[in-house]
Coordinates of C-alpha atoms and ligand atoms in Angstrom, one line a residue:
M1 CA 119.2 206.7 140.1
N2 CA 122.6 206.2 138.1
Y3 CA 124.4 202.4 139.4
S4 CA 127.9 204.7 139.0
S5 CA 127.1 206.8 141.4
A6 CA 124.7 204.9 143.8
F7 CA 127.5 203.8 146.0
I8 CA 127.0 199.9 145.9
P9 CA 129.7 198.2 146.5
T10 CA 128.6 194.3 145.7
L11 CA 131.0 191.7 147.1
R12 CA 132.2 188.2 146.0
E13 CA 133.5 187.0 149.2
V14 CA 131.4 186.0 152.0
P15 CA 131.5 187.4 155.3
A16 CA 133.6 184.5 157.2
D17 CA 130.2 185.3 160.5
A18 CA 127.6 184.9 157.9
V19 CA 125.8 181.8 158.3
I20 CA 122.8 182.6 157.3
A21 CA 121.4 183.7 153.8
S22 CA 120.3 186.8 154.8
H23 CA 123.4 188.1 156.8
R24 CA 125.4 186.8 153.6
L25 CA 123.3 188.7 151.0
M26 CA 122.9 191.6 152.8
F27 CA 126.8 192.1 152.9
R28 CA 127.4 190.9 149.4
A29 CA 124.6 193.0 147.8
G30 CA 126.0 196.3 148.9
M31 CA 123.0 196.8 151.6
L32 CA 124.9 196.5 154.8
R33 CA 127.9 197.0 156.9
K34 CA 129.0 196.0 160.7
L35 CA 130.3 199.4 163.2
A36 CA 130.6 197.2 165.9
N37 CA 129.5 193.2 166.7
G38 CA 125.4 193.6 166.5
L39 CA 126.1 197.7 165.7
F40 CA 125.6 197.7 161.8
A41 CA 124.5 200.2 159.3
Y42 CA 123.0 200.7 156.1
L43 CA 124.4 201.4 152.6
P44 CA 121.5 203.4 150.6
L45 CA 120.4 199.9 148.9
G46 CA 119.6 198.5 152.1
F47 CA 118.1 202.1 153.6
R48 CA 115.6 201.8 150.6
S49 CA 114.6 198.4 151.2
F50 CA 114.4 199.3 155.1
R51 CA 112.1 202.8 154.0
K52 CA 109.7 200.5 152.5
V53 CA 109.3 198.0 155.2
E54 CA 108.4 201.5 157.1
R55 CA 105.9 202.4 154.6
I56 CA 104.3 199.4 154.7
I57 CA 103.5 199.7 158.3
R58 CA 103.5 202.9 158.8
E59 CA 100.4 203.3 155.6
E60 CA 99.4 199.5 157.7
M61 CA 99.1 201.8 161.8
D62 CA 97.7 205.1 160.0
A63 CA 94.5 202.5 158.4
I64 CA 93.3 201.1 161.7
G65 CA 93.1 205.1 163.2
A66 CA 96.6 204.6 165.1
L67 CA 98.6 207.8 166.0
E68 CA 102.3 208.5 165.7
I69 CA 104.3 209.9 167.7
K70 CA 108.2 210.8 168.4
P71 CA 109.2 210.2 171.9
T72 CA 113.3 210.0 172.7
V73 CA 115.5 207.0 172.3
V74 CA 116.9 207.8 176.2
V75 CA 114.8 207.8 178.3
P76 CA 114.8 208.8 182.7
G77 CA 115.6 205.4 184.6
E78 CA 112.8 207.2 187.0
L79 CA 110.4 205.8 184.6
W80 CA 112.0 201.8 184.4
K81 CA 111.8 202.8 189.0
E82 CA 108.1 202.9 189.2
S83 CA 106.8 200.6 186.9
G84 CA 109.1 198.3 188.3
R85 CA 111.4 197.2 184.9
W86 CA 114.8 199.4 186.4
D87 CA 116.0 196.1 188.5
A88 CA 113.6 193.1 186.5
M89 CA 115.2 194.4 182.7
G90 CA 119.2 192.9 183.9
E91 CA 121.9 193.4 181.4
E92 CA 120.3 194.0 178.3
M93 CA 118.8 197.4 179.2
L94 CA 122.3 199.6 178.2
R95 CA 121.7 202.9 181.5
A96 CA 123.6 205.8 181.5
K97 CA 123.7 208.4 183.4
N98 CA 123.8 212.2 182.4
R99 CA 126.9 215.3 184.3
L100 CA 124.0 215.6 187.1
G101 CA 123.8 211.9 188.3
G102 CA 121.1 210.9 186.8
D103 CA 119.5 206.7 185.6
F104 CA 119.4 207.2 182.0
V105 CA 117.9 204.1 179.2
I106 CA 118.0 203.7 176.1
S107 CA 115.1 202.0 175.0
P108 CA 115.4 198.3 174.6
T109 CA 111.1 198.7 174.6
A110 CA 109.0 201.3 175.6
E111 CA 105.6 201.1 177.5
E112 CA 107.3 203.2 180.6
A113 CA 107.6 205.6 178.2
F114 CA 104.3 205.8 176.0
T115 CA 102.2 205.4 179.8
A116 CA 103.9 208.7 181.3
I117 CA 103.1 210.4 177.9
V118 CA 99.2 209.9 178.2
R119 CA 99.1 209.8 182.6
D120 CA 99.9 213.3 181.6
E121 CA 97.1 213.7 179.7
L122 CA 94.7 211.5 180.4
S123 CA 91.5 212.8 182.3
S124 CA 88.2 211.9 180.3
Y125 CA 86.7 208.8 179.2
R126 CA 86.2 210.6 176.2
Q127 CA 89.5 209.7 174.7
L128 CA 89.5 206.7 175.9
P129 CA 90.5 204.2 173.4
L130 CA 93.4 205.3 172.7
T131 CA 96.0 203.3 170.6
L132 CA 99.8 205.8 170.3
Y133 CA 102.8 204.0 167.8
Q134 CA 106.6 204.9 166.7
I135 CA 109.2 204.2 164.0
N136 CA 112.2 204.2 166.5
T137 CA 115.5 203.1 167.6
K138 CA 116.2 200.5 169.6
Y139 CA 119.3 199.3 171.7
R140 CA 118.6 195.6 173.6
D141 CA 122.3 194.8 175.2
E142 CA 121.7 191.2 173.3
I143 CA 124.2 188.6 175.0
R144 CA 125.4 187.1 171.8
P145 CA 124.1 189.3 168.8
R146 CA 123.9 187.0 165.7
Y147 CA 122.6 186.6 162.3
G148 CA 123.1 189.6 160.7
V149 CA 120.6 192.3 161.4
M150 CA 118.2 189.7 163.1
R151 CA 119.1 189.8 166.0
G152 CA 121.0 192.9 166.9
R153 CA 121.9 195.2 169.6
E154 CA 120.4 197.9 167.5
F155 CA 117.4 197.9 165.7
V156 CA 114.1 200.0 164.5
M157 CA 111.2 199.1 166.4
K158 CA 107.8 200.3 165.4
D159 CA 106.3 199.9 169.0
A160 CA 102.9 200.4 170.1
Y161 CA 100.3 201.1 172.6
S162 CA 97.4 201.3 173.5
W163 CA 94.6 202.2 176.9
H164 CA 91.1 201.3 177.1
G165 CA 87.9 201.2 179.3
D166 CA 87.4 198.0 179.5
D167 CA 87.7 194.6 177.9
E168 CA 85.9 194.3 175.6
S169 CA 87.0 198.1 173.4
L170 CA 91.3 196.1 174.5
D171 CA 89.9 193.0 172.5
K172 CA 89.0 194.9 169.6
T173 CA 91.9 196.6 169.4
Y174 CA 94.0 193.8 169.8
R175 CA 92.1 192.1 166.9
T176 CA 92.6 195.3 165.4
M177 CA 95.8 195.0 164.8
G178 CA 96.4 191.3 164.9
E179 CA 94.6 191.5 160.7
A180 CA 96.8 195.7 160.4
Y181 CA 100.1 192.9 161.5
R182 CA 98.5 189.6 158.5
R183 CA 98.4 192.4 156.4
I184 CA 102.0 193.7 156.3
F185 CA 103.9 191.1 156.5
K186 CA 101.9 190.0 153.1
R187 CA 103.2 193.2 151.9
C188 CA 106.4 192.6 152.1
G189 CA 106.0 189.2 150.8
L190 CA 106.1 186.9 153.5
T191 CA 104.9 184.0 154.7
V192 CA 103.5 184.5 158.7
I193 CA 102.7 181.9 161.0
S194 CA 100.5 183.3 163.7
V195 CA 100.7 181.7 167.0
T196 CA 99.7 182.4 170.6
A197 CA 101.8 182.8 173.2
D198 CA 102.9 182.9 176.5
S199 CA 101.9 186.4 177.9
G200 CA 104.0 185.7 181.0
A201 CA 103.4 187.6 184.7
M202 CA 102.0 189.6 183.0
G203 CA 98.3 190.0 184.4
G204 CA 97.4 190.0 180.2
S205 CA 94.6 187.7 178.7
G206 CA 96.6 187.3 175.3
S207 CA 98.9 187.3 173.2
E208 CA 100.4 186.3 169.8
E209 CA 103.2 185.8 168.1
F210 CA 103.7 186.8 163.9
M211 CA 107.1 183.5 163.8
V212 CA 108.2 183.0 159.9
E213 CA 109.4 179.3 159.8
S214 CA 113.0 179.8 159.9
E215 CA 116.5 176.5 160.1
I216 CA 117.9 178.9 162.6
G217 CA 114.1 180.2 164.9
D218 CA 114.6 180.1 168.6
N219 CA 111.2 179.1 169.3
T220 CA 109.5 175.7 169.4
L221 CA 106.1 176.2 167.3
I222 CA 103.5 173.7 167.9
L223 CA 101.4 172.8 165.0
C224 CA 98.2 170.5 164.4
R225 CA 98.3 168.8 161.1
R226 CA 94.6 168.7 161.2
C227 CA 92.9 171.9 162.6
D228 CA 95.1 175.4 162.1
Y229 CA 95.7 175.6 166.0
A230 CA 98.8 176.8 166.2
A231 CA 100.8 178.2 169.6
N232 CA 104.5 179.0 170.6
V233 CA 105.9 176.0 172.6
E234 CA 106.0 178.0 175.7
K235 CA 102.3 178.3 175.4
A236 CA 101.3 175.3 173.8
G237 CA 98.5 172.1 175.7
C238 CA 97.1 169.1 174.3
K239 CA 94.8 166.6 174.8
P240 CA 95.7 164.8 177.7
D241 CA 96.4 161.1 176.7
F242 CA 94.5 159.3 179.8
I243 CA 91.6 160.0 181.4
P244 CA 91.6 163.4 184.0
R245 CA 90.0 162.2 187.4
P246 CA 88.5 165.9 188.3
S247 CA 88.7 165.4 191.8
P248 CA 90.8 163.4 194.5
D249 CA 87.1 161.8 195.6
C250 CA 87.1 160.5 191.7
A251 CA 90.4 159.3 192.0
R252 CA 89.9 157.7 195.3
S253 CA 87.5 155.2 193.8
A254 CA 89.6 154.7 190.9
A255 CA 92.5 153.2 193.3
A256 CA 90.0 151.4 195.2
E257 CA 92.0 148.1 194.0
T258 CA 95.6 149.5 194.3
A259 CA 97.6 148.2 197.1
P260 CA 98.0 149.9 199.7
Y261 CA 101.7 152.0 199.2
E262 CA 104.7 150.6 200.5
K263 CA 108.5 151.7 200.5
I264 CA 111.6 150.4 199.1
D265 CA 115.1 150.5 199.6
T266 CA 116.7 152.2 196.2
P267 CA 119.7 152.7 197.1
A268 CA 122.1 155.7 195.4
V269 CA 119.1 155.6 192.6
K270 CA 118.4 158.9 191.9
T271 CA 116.8 159.2 188.6
I272 CA 114.2 157.6 186.5
D273 CA 116.1 156.2 184.1
A274 CA 118.3 154.6 187.0
L275 CA 114.8 154.2 188.9
C276 CA 113.3 152.1 185.4
A277 CA 116.2 149.2 185.3
F278 CA 116.2 148.8 189.0
I279 CA 112.9 148.6 189.8
K280 CA 111.2 145.7 187.8
N281 CA 107.2 144.5 187.6
G282 CA 106.3 142.2 188.8
D283 CA 107.3 139.8 185.1
G284 CA 110.7 140.1 185.8
S285 CA 109.9 143.2 182.5
A286 CA 111.8 147.5 183.8
A287 CA 109.7 150.0 185.2
S288 CA 108.7 152.6 182.6
A289 CA 109.0 156.1 183.1
R290 CA 105.2 156.2 183.1
E291 CA 104.3 154.5 186.5
F292 CA 106.6 157.4 188.0
I293 CA 105.6 161.1 190.1
K294 CA 108.7 163.1 189.7
T295 CA 108.5 165.6 191.7
L296 CA 110.4 168.6 190.8
I297 CA 111.1 172.0 193.7
Y298 CA 111.0 175.5 191.6
R299 CA 112.2 178.4 193.0
A300 CA 109.5 181.3 192.3
V301 CA 110.3 185.4 192.3
N302 CA 107.9 187.8 192.6
V303 CA 105.1 185.9 192.5
E304 CA 102.1 187.2 192.6
M305 CA 99.2 184.6 193.4
D306 CA 97.4 184.9 196.7
L307 CA 99.7 181.8 198.2
S308 CA 98.4 183.3 202.7
A309 CA 97.1 179.9 202.8
A310 CA 99.1 177.4 200.9
P311 CA 101.4 175.2 202.9
G312 CA 104.4 176.3 204.3
C313 CA 104.2 179.8 203.2
A314 CA 102.1 181.3 206.0
R315 CA 105.6 183.4 207.4
L316 CA 106.5 184.1 203.7
E317 CA 108.0 188.0 202.8
R318 CA 105.0 189.5 201.0
K319 CA 105.8 193.0 199.3
N320 CA 103.6 196.3 200.4
A321 CA 100.5 195.6 198.0
A322 CA 100.6 198.2 196.4
E323 CA 104.0 197.8 194.6
G324 CA 102.3 194.4 193.0
A325 CA 101.5 195.4 188.8
N326 CA 98.5 193.7 189.6
G327 CA 97.5 195.2 192.5
G328 CA 97.8 192.1 194.8
A329 CA 101.0 191.5 196.8
V330 CA 103.9 190.0 195.7
Y331 CA 105.6 187.7 197.0
P332 CA 109.5 188.4 196.4
E333 CA 110.5 184.6 196.8
A334 CA 108.2 181.6 197.5
F335 CA 109.0 177.1 196.9
F336 CA 106.3 174.5 195.3
A337 CA 106.9 170.9 194.9
V338 CA 106.0 170.3 190.8
A339 CA 104.8 166.8 190.3
I340 CA 104.6 165.3 186.5
R341 CA 104.4 161.6 185.3
G342 CA 107.5 160.2 185.3
D343 CA 108.0 160.3 181.1
L344 CA 107.0 164.8 180.7
D345 CA 108.8 167.3 181.1
V346 CA 108.0 170.6 183.0
N347 CA 107.0 173.9 181.0
E348 CA 108.5 176.3 183.2
A349 CA 107.3 179.2 181.3
K350 CA 103.8 177.6 182.0
L351 CA 104.3 177.2 185.1
A352 CA 105.3 180.5 186.4
A353 CA 102.6 181.6 183.6
A354 CA 100.2 179.7 186.6
L355 CA 101.7 180.8 189.1
K356 CA 101.6 184.6 188.4
A357 CA 105.1 184.2 188.6
G358 CA 108.1 186.8 187.2
G359 CA 110.1 184.1 186.7
V360 CA 110.8 179.7 187.6
G361 CA 114.3 177.9 187.9
L362 CA 114.8 174.9 189.5
A363 CA 115.6 174.9 193.6
S364 CA 119.2 174.8 194.7
D365 CA 120.3 171.2 196.3
S366 CA 120.4 172.7 199.1
D367 CA 117.3 174.2 199.2
V368 CA 115.5 171.0 198.8
V369 CA 117.7 169.1 201.5
R370 CA 115.6 171.9 203.7
L371 CA 112.3 171.9 202.3
T372 CA 112.3 167.9 201.7
G373 CA 114.2 166.5 204.5
A374 CA 116.0 163.9 201.8
P375 CA 118.6 164.9 199.1
V376 CA 117.8 166.0 195.2
G377 CA 116.1 162.8 194.1
F378 CA 114.2 161.8 195.9
A379 CA 111.0 164.1 196.0
G380 CA 107.7 162.6 195.9
P381 CA 103.6 164.4 197.0
V382 CA 103.5 161.5 199.7
G383 CA 103.6 163.3 202.9
L384 CA 105.5 166.3 201.3
D385 CA 103.4 169.2 203.5
A386 CA 106.6 172.0 203.5
L387 CA 105.7 173.5 200.2
P388 CA 102.5 174.0 198.0
V389 CA 102.5 171.0 195.7
I390 CA 101.5 171.6 191.8
L391 CA 100.2 168.6 189.8
D392 CA 100.4 168.3 186.2
H393 CA 97.4 166.7 184.4
S394 CA 99.3 163.3 184.1
V395 CA 99.4 162.8 188.1
T396 CA 95.7 162.8 188.7
G397 CA 95.2 159.9 186.4
M398 CA 98.1 157.8 188.2
N399 CA 97.0 155.8 191.0
D400 CA 99.3 152.8 190.8
A401 CA 103.0 155.0 190.8
I402 CA 106.7 154.9 192.3
T403 CA 107.6 157.9 193.3
G404 CA 110.1 159.0 195.7
A405 CA 109.6 158.8 199.8
L406 CA 111.5 162.1 201.2
A407 CA 114.0 160.1 202.3
K408 CA 117.4 159.2 201.1
D409 CA 117.9 156.0 199.0
L410 CA 113.7 155.2 199.7
H411 CA 111.3 154.8 197.2
Y412 CA 107.6 154.3 197.2
R413 CA 105.2 151.8 195.5
H414 CA 101.8 151.4 194.7
V415 CA 100.8 154.9 195.3
A416 CA 97.6 155.9 194.3
Y417 CA 97.4 160.4 193.0
G418 CA 93.3 161.1 195.4
R419 CA 93.9 158.3 198.6
D420 CA 97.4 158.8 199.1
F421 CA 98.2 162.4 198.4
E422 CA 96.2 165.2 197.1
G423 CA 97.6 168.5 195.9
W424 CA 97.8 172.0 196.4
M425 CA 97.1 173.4 192.8
I426 CA 96.1 170.6 189.5
E427 CA 97.1 172.5 185.8
D428 CA 98.8 171.9 182.9
L429 CA 102.3 172.4 183.1
R430 CA 103.7 170.0 180.5
T431 CA 106.2 170.6 177.5
V432 CA 104.2 169.8 174.5
K433 CA 105.8 167.0 171.9
A434 CA 105.3 166.5 168.4
G435 CA 103.0 163.2 168.2
D436 CA 100.8 164.7 171.4
R437 CA 97.7 164.8 171.0
C438 CA 95.6 168.6 169.3
P439 CA 94.0 170.2 172.4
L440 CA 90.9 171.6 170.0
C441 CA 90.3 168.8 167.6
G442 CA 92.6 165.5 169.1
G443 CA 95.5 165.5 165.7
E444 CA 98.5 165.3 165.2
L445 CA 100.7 168.4 166.5
Y446 CA 104.1 168.6 164.9
E447 CA 107.1 170.7 165.8
K448 CA 108.8 173.7 163.0
K449 CA 111.1 175.8 164.1
G450 CA 110.1 179.8 164.1
N451 CA 111.5 183.5 163.9
E452 CA 108.9 185.9 165.9
L453 CA 108.8 189.5 163.9
G454 CA 106.2 190.7 166.1
H455 CA 104.3 190.6 169.0
I456 CA 100.7 191.6 170.1
F457 CA 100.0 191.4 173.4
K458 CA 96.8 192.2 176.5
L459 CA 99.2 193.7 179.1
G460 CA 96.1 194.9 181.3
Y461 CA 96.8 197.1 184.0
K462 CA 100.8 196.4 184.7
Y463 CA 101.7 199.9 183.3
T464 CA 98.9 202.1 184.4
R465 CA 98.7 200.5 187.8
S466 CA 102.1 201.1 188.8
M467 CA 102.7 203.9 187.1
R468 CA 99.7 205.3 188.1
V469 CA 97.4 206.3 185.7
S470 CA 93.1 206.9 185.5
Y471 CA 91.0 208.7 184.4
L472 CA 87.2 209.5 185.5
D473 CA 84.6 207.8 184.1
E474 CA 80.8 208.8 182.6
H475 CA 79.9 208.9 186.1
G476 CA 83.4 211.0 187.6
K477 CA 84.4 207.6 188.9
S478 CA 88.4 207.2 189.0
C479 CA 89.6 204.3 187.1
V480 CA 92.7 203.3 185.8
P481 CA 93.2 202.0 182.4
T482 CA 93.8 199.1 180.9
M483 CA 96.6 198.5 177.6
G484 CA 98.0 196.8 174.8
S485 CA 101.2 196.5 173.1
Y486 CA 102.3 195.8 170.2
G487 CA 105.9 195.4 169.0
I488 CA 107.4 194.8 165.0
G489 CA 111.0 194.4 163.9
L490 CA 111.9 196.1 160.8
D491 CA 115.6 194.6 160.6
R492 CA 113.8 191.4 161.1
T493 CA 111.0 191.3 158.9
L494 CA 114.0 192.6 156.1
A495 CA 116.5 189.9 156.7
S496 CA 113.1 187.9 156.8
I497 CA 112.5 189.0 153.8
I498 CA 115.2 187.7 152.4
E499 CA 115.3 184.8 153.9
E500 CA 111.9 183.8 151.6
H501 CA 113.2 185.5 148.7
H502 CA 116.2 184.2 147.7
D503 CA 118.5 182.0 145.3
D504 CA 121.2 180.9 144.7
A505 CA 122.3 183.8 142.2
G506 CA 121.1 186.6 145.1
I507 CA 118.1 188.5 146.1
V508 CA 114.9 188.1 144.5
W509 CA 112.9 191.3 145.8
P510 CA 109.0 191.1 146.1
M511 CA 108.9 194.5 144.3
S512 CA 106.8 196.4 147.4
V513 CA 109.9 196.1 149.6
A514 CA 112.5 196.1 146.4
P515 CA 115.4 198.6 146.5
Y516 CA 115.0 199.6 142.7
H517 CA 111.7 198.5 140.2
V518 CA 114.3 198.1 137.4
I519 CA 117.7 198.1 136.2
I520 CA 118.4 198.9 132.5
V521 CA 121.8 197.0 131.8
P522 CA 123.3 198.9 128.4
I523 CA 125.3 196.8 127.0
K524 CA 127.7 199.3 125.9
Y525 CA 126.6 202.5 127.1
G526 CA 127.0 204.6 124.3
G527 CA 125.5 206.3 120.6
N528 CA 122.2 204.2 119.8
V529 CA 122.2 202.2 123.8
K530 CA 122.7 205.4 125.5
I531 CA 120.0 207.1 124.2
L532 CA 117.1 204.3 124.3
A533 CA 118.7 203.2 128.0
D534 CA 119.0 206.7 128.7
S535 CA 114.7 207.8 127.1
L536 CA 113.5 205.1 129.3
A537 CA 114.6 205.5 132.3
A538 CA 113.1 209.6 131.7
E539 CA 110.1 207.6 131.0
L540 CA 109.6 205.0 133.5
E541 CA 110.7 207.6 136.6
A542 CA 108.1 209.9 134.6
R543 CA 105.5 207.1 135.7
G544 CA 106.4 206.6 139.1
V545 CA 108.5 203.3 138.2
E546 CA 112.1 203.6 140.5
V547 CA 114.7 202.2 138.3
L548 CA 118.7 202.3 138.3
L549 CA 120.7 202.3 134.7
D550 CA 123.9 200.7 135.3
D551 CA 125.5 203.1 133.7
R552 CA 129.0 201.5 134.5
D553 CA 132.1 200.5 132.0
E554 CA 132.0 196.5 132.9
R555 CA 131.6 193.4 130.6
P556 CA 127.4 192.3 129.8
G557 CA 129.1 189.9 132.3
V558 CA 129.6 191.5 135.5
K559 CA 126.6 193.6 135.5
F560 CA 124.2 190.9 134.7
K561 CA 125.6 188.8 137.9
D562 CA 125.4 191.8 140.1
A563 CA 121.6 193.0 138.8
D564 CA 120.9 189.3 140.2
L565 CA 122.2 189.7 143.3
I566 CA 121.0 193.3 144.5
G567 CA 118.4 191.3 142.8
I568 CA 115.5 194.1 141.3
P569 CA 112.7 192.8 140.6
C570 CA 112.9 193.4 136.9
R571 CA 116.1 193.9 134.1
L572 CA 115.7 195.3 131.0
V573 CA 118.8 194.5 128.6
V574 CA 119.4 197.2 125.8
S575 CA 121.9 196.0 122.9
E576 CA 122.6 197.4 119.9
K577 CA 121.9 194.2 118.2
N578 CA 117.9 194.5 118.7
L579 CA 118.1 198.0 117.4
E580 CA 117.9 197.5 113.9
G581 CA 114.4 197.4 112.5
V582 CA 111.5 197.7 115.3
P583 CA 113.5 198.4 118.5
K584 CA 113.3 195.9 121.3
V585 CA 114.5 195.8 124.7
E586 CA 114.3 192.4 126.4
L587 CA 113.1 192.2 129.8
K588 CA 113.7 189.4 132.2
R589 CA 112.1 189.0 135.5
R590 CA 114.5 188.4 139.2
G591 CA 113.7 184.8 139.8
E592 CA 112.5 183.2 135.8
T593 CA 114.6 182.4 133.7
E594 CA 113.6 184.0 130.1
S595 CA 114.0 186.5 128.5
R596 CA 111.8 187.7 126.2
L597 CA 112.0 190.9 123.9
I598 CA 109.6 193.6 124.0
E599 CA 109.0 196.3 121.7
A600 CA 111.1 199.5 123.3
A601 CA 107.7 202.0 122.5
K602 CA 105.6 199.8 124.9
A603 CA 108.4 199.3 127.8
A604 CA 107.5 201.8 130.1
D605 CA 103.7 200.5 130.0
E606 CA 104.1 197.4 129.8
L607 CA 106.7 197.6 133.2
A608 CA 104.6 200.5 134.9
A609 CA 101.6 197.7 134.4
I610 CA 103.4 195.5 136.2
V611 CA 105.5 197.2 138.6
Q612 CA 101.6 198.3 140.4
A613 CA 100.2 195.2 139.6
Ligands
ATP1 P1 113.3 187.9 170.6 O1 112.5 186.0 172.2 O2 113.8 187.4 169.5 O3 114.8 187.9 171.7 P2 111.9 189.9 172.3 O4 110.4 188.3 172.4 O5 112.8 190.2 173.3 O6 111.9 188.5 170.3 P3 109.7 192.4 171.4 O7 110.0 192.2 172.4 O8 108.8 191.1 171.9 O9 110.5 190.5 171.4 O10 109.9 193.1 170.7 C1 109.7 192.5 169.4 C2 110.2 192.7 168.0 O11 111.3 193.2 168.1 C3 110.2 191.4 167.8 O12 109.6 190.4 167.1 C4 111.4 191.0 167.2 O13 110.5 191.8 165.2 C5 112.3 192.6 167.1 N1 113.1 192.2 168.3 C6 113.7 192.1 169.4 N2 115.0 192.0 169.4 C7 115.3 192.1 167.9 C8 117.0 192.3 168.1 N3 117.9 191.9 169.2 N4 117.3 192.1 166.7 C9 116.1 192.5 165.9 N5 114.8 192.9 166.1 C10 114.5 192.3 167.1
MG2 MG1 115.0 189.1 173.4

């Protein structure tokens, strides 16, 4: 391809809204232009690299036996109403009506569409397991599209879905998919960290995210310095830094020495910090946050846990059992008290997962007053029976604590777990922080920021039950298949490659995804230089090497700058001065500073070997 016809509108200046390298460089290298906020067009150079990422993904999917299909991007709203996500997706999902008034969705993801396709065709266990995928456009009406194609509104995702007769089969595909993802990212030149992730209320039993480290990443990763434990903070556990009391009985005996609990006046002192300063220890020092039991009232929605025997829940509204994604009852709204040691924070993703809830958030002030009989700031687990009390593990280690007394301006001290209160549920709910101990090996945990490139997910029966998929097993019995889903964002992968592979001069493409393998830069394209440059290009192309020949009438400096900016892995300079005697050309690898002279006659073979390495 000749540069003069390639439509590579490089820019010297940086777009004002581009704050990360990949965003800047995709614009400057003439790969990408913006149509509107979150909507981007790939120009020829960008699209070539995009298609290489696509090819790598397709090859790895095909290699594990996933079958590519091409469904539509516009999907009937009915399917989303069946799965229950028509309401749950909120404003991120773009909806449209057709001329007859029918509801449609511009796919933000495609569990529903794929499940509907499979539902109509699946009849026998012999058809399972089945893995289908597409590489197709998605639209999400992101509130804040940013960082170019890293978070756009329209993007392309490879999304695969699998159906299975049993958990072992799902496990196997899930693992195979994870291995394929690792190969994909490696081939793209990316260093990814795979972390265990929150599988939310999906009824799933496993979920893994593939992250790249990034200062602008919106995920916090928790990693162990000693072993290979790695988790999204939403899911991360840690070794308790106390001896957990496994039972109230055990705790009662530990509390035997503690003085009986008593009320203390705490006029208008509500926050833990203010309480620490206010409540002095025996020696006059301020109390520490670790001595408090912090009790927060949460409102949860779409709770799938059985609450029939939970305190205060007997009269809760329940939805028809059949509507539950897991085939059980669903409570549209329920309230819970969560007690945790004062120096720790509740991890709401873990709480939602423990409750099998669609979402959780702090209750309103009026709900707190109604449920605890006291204003915000005075809740505590002692005597709290209007709602289920969920204890974080940390609380089971406390036998001389300070906590709210369910009355304005009053707290209790000398409160002991097991003796003075118990929990309806005991769970690991704390937000893990750097410095906490690894749940596997006890090593020190640290944090990194990461960007999610891919996600594999055991969905279980959420969609197959709600959308009534079934097949007959070998005994002729009707069964519901279990399901997995697996996504990779192509645009974000491409941008992340640039994040990892660039320098001050521009992009430094890994060979596998470079728009062209070689750029030939003739110094004055004419005469013998033109003859050699053209023949080198032809020889290289005959060997399957992709060549960009800079035939422009530009100064060498301009050509070199552009070659560096667009990041072509190998640069061949053809110049009159090296054509005396045995003709030579100058080879420089992008990312290296030194160039070397090679014989023109051997250049094609040498470069073909570099490209294929
Ligand atoms: P995020 O938390 O970043 O919004 P997500 O959890 O919504 O991601 P998934 O629904 O798991 O993402 O989608 C699978 C993949 O699709 C992501 O790993 C990412 O690579 C890509 N992706 C998701 N949203 C966007 C977006 N707005 N722009 C570009 N790629 C995206
Ligand atoms: Mg998202």
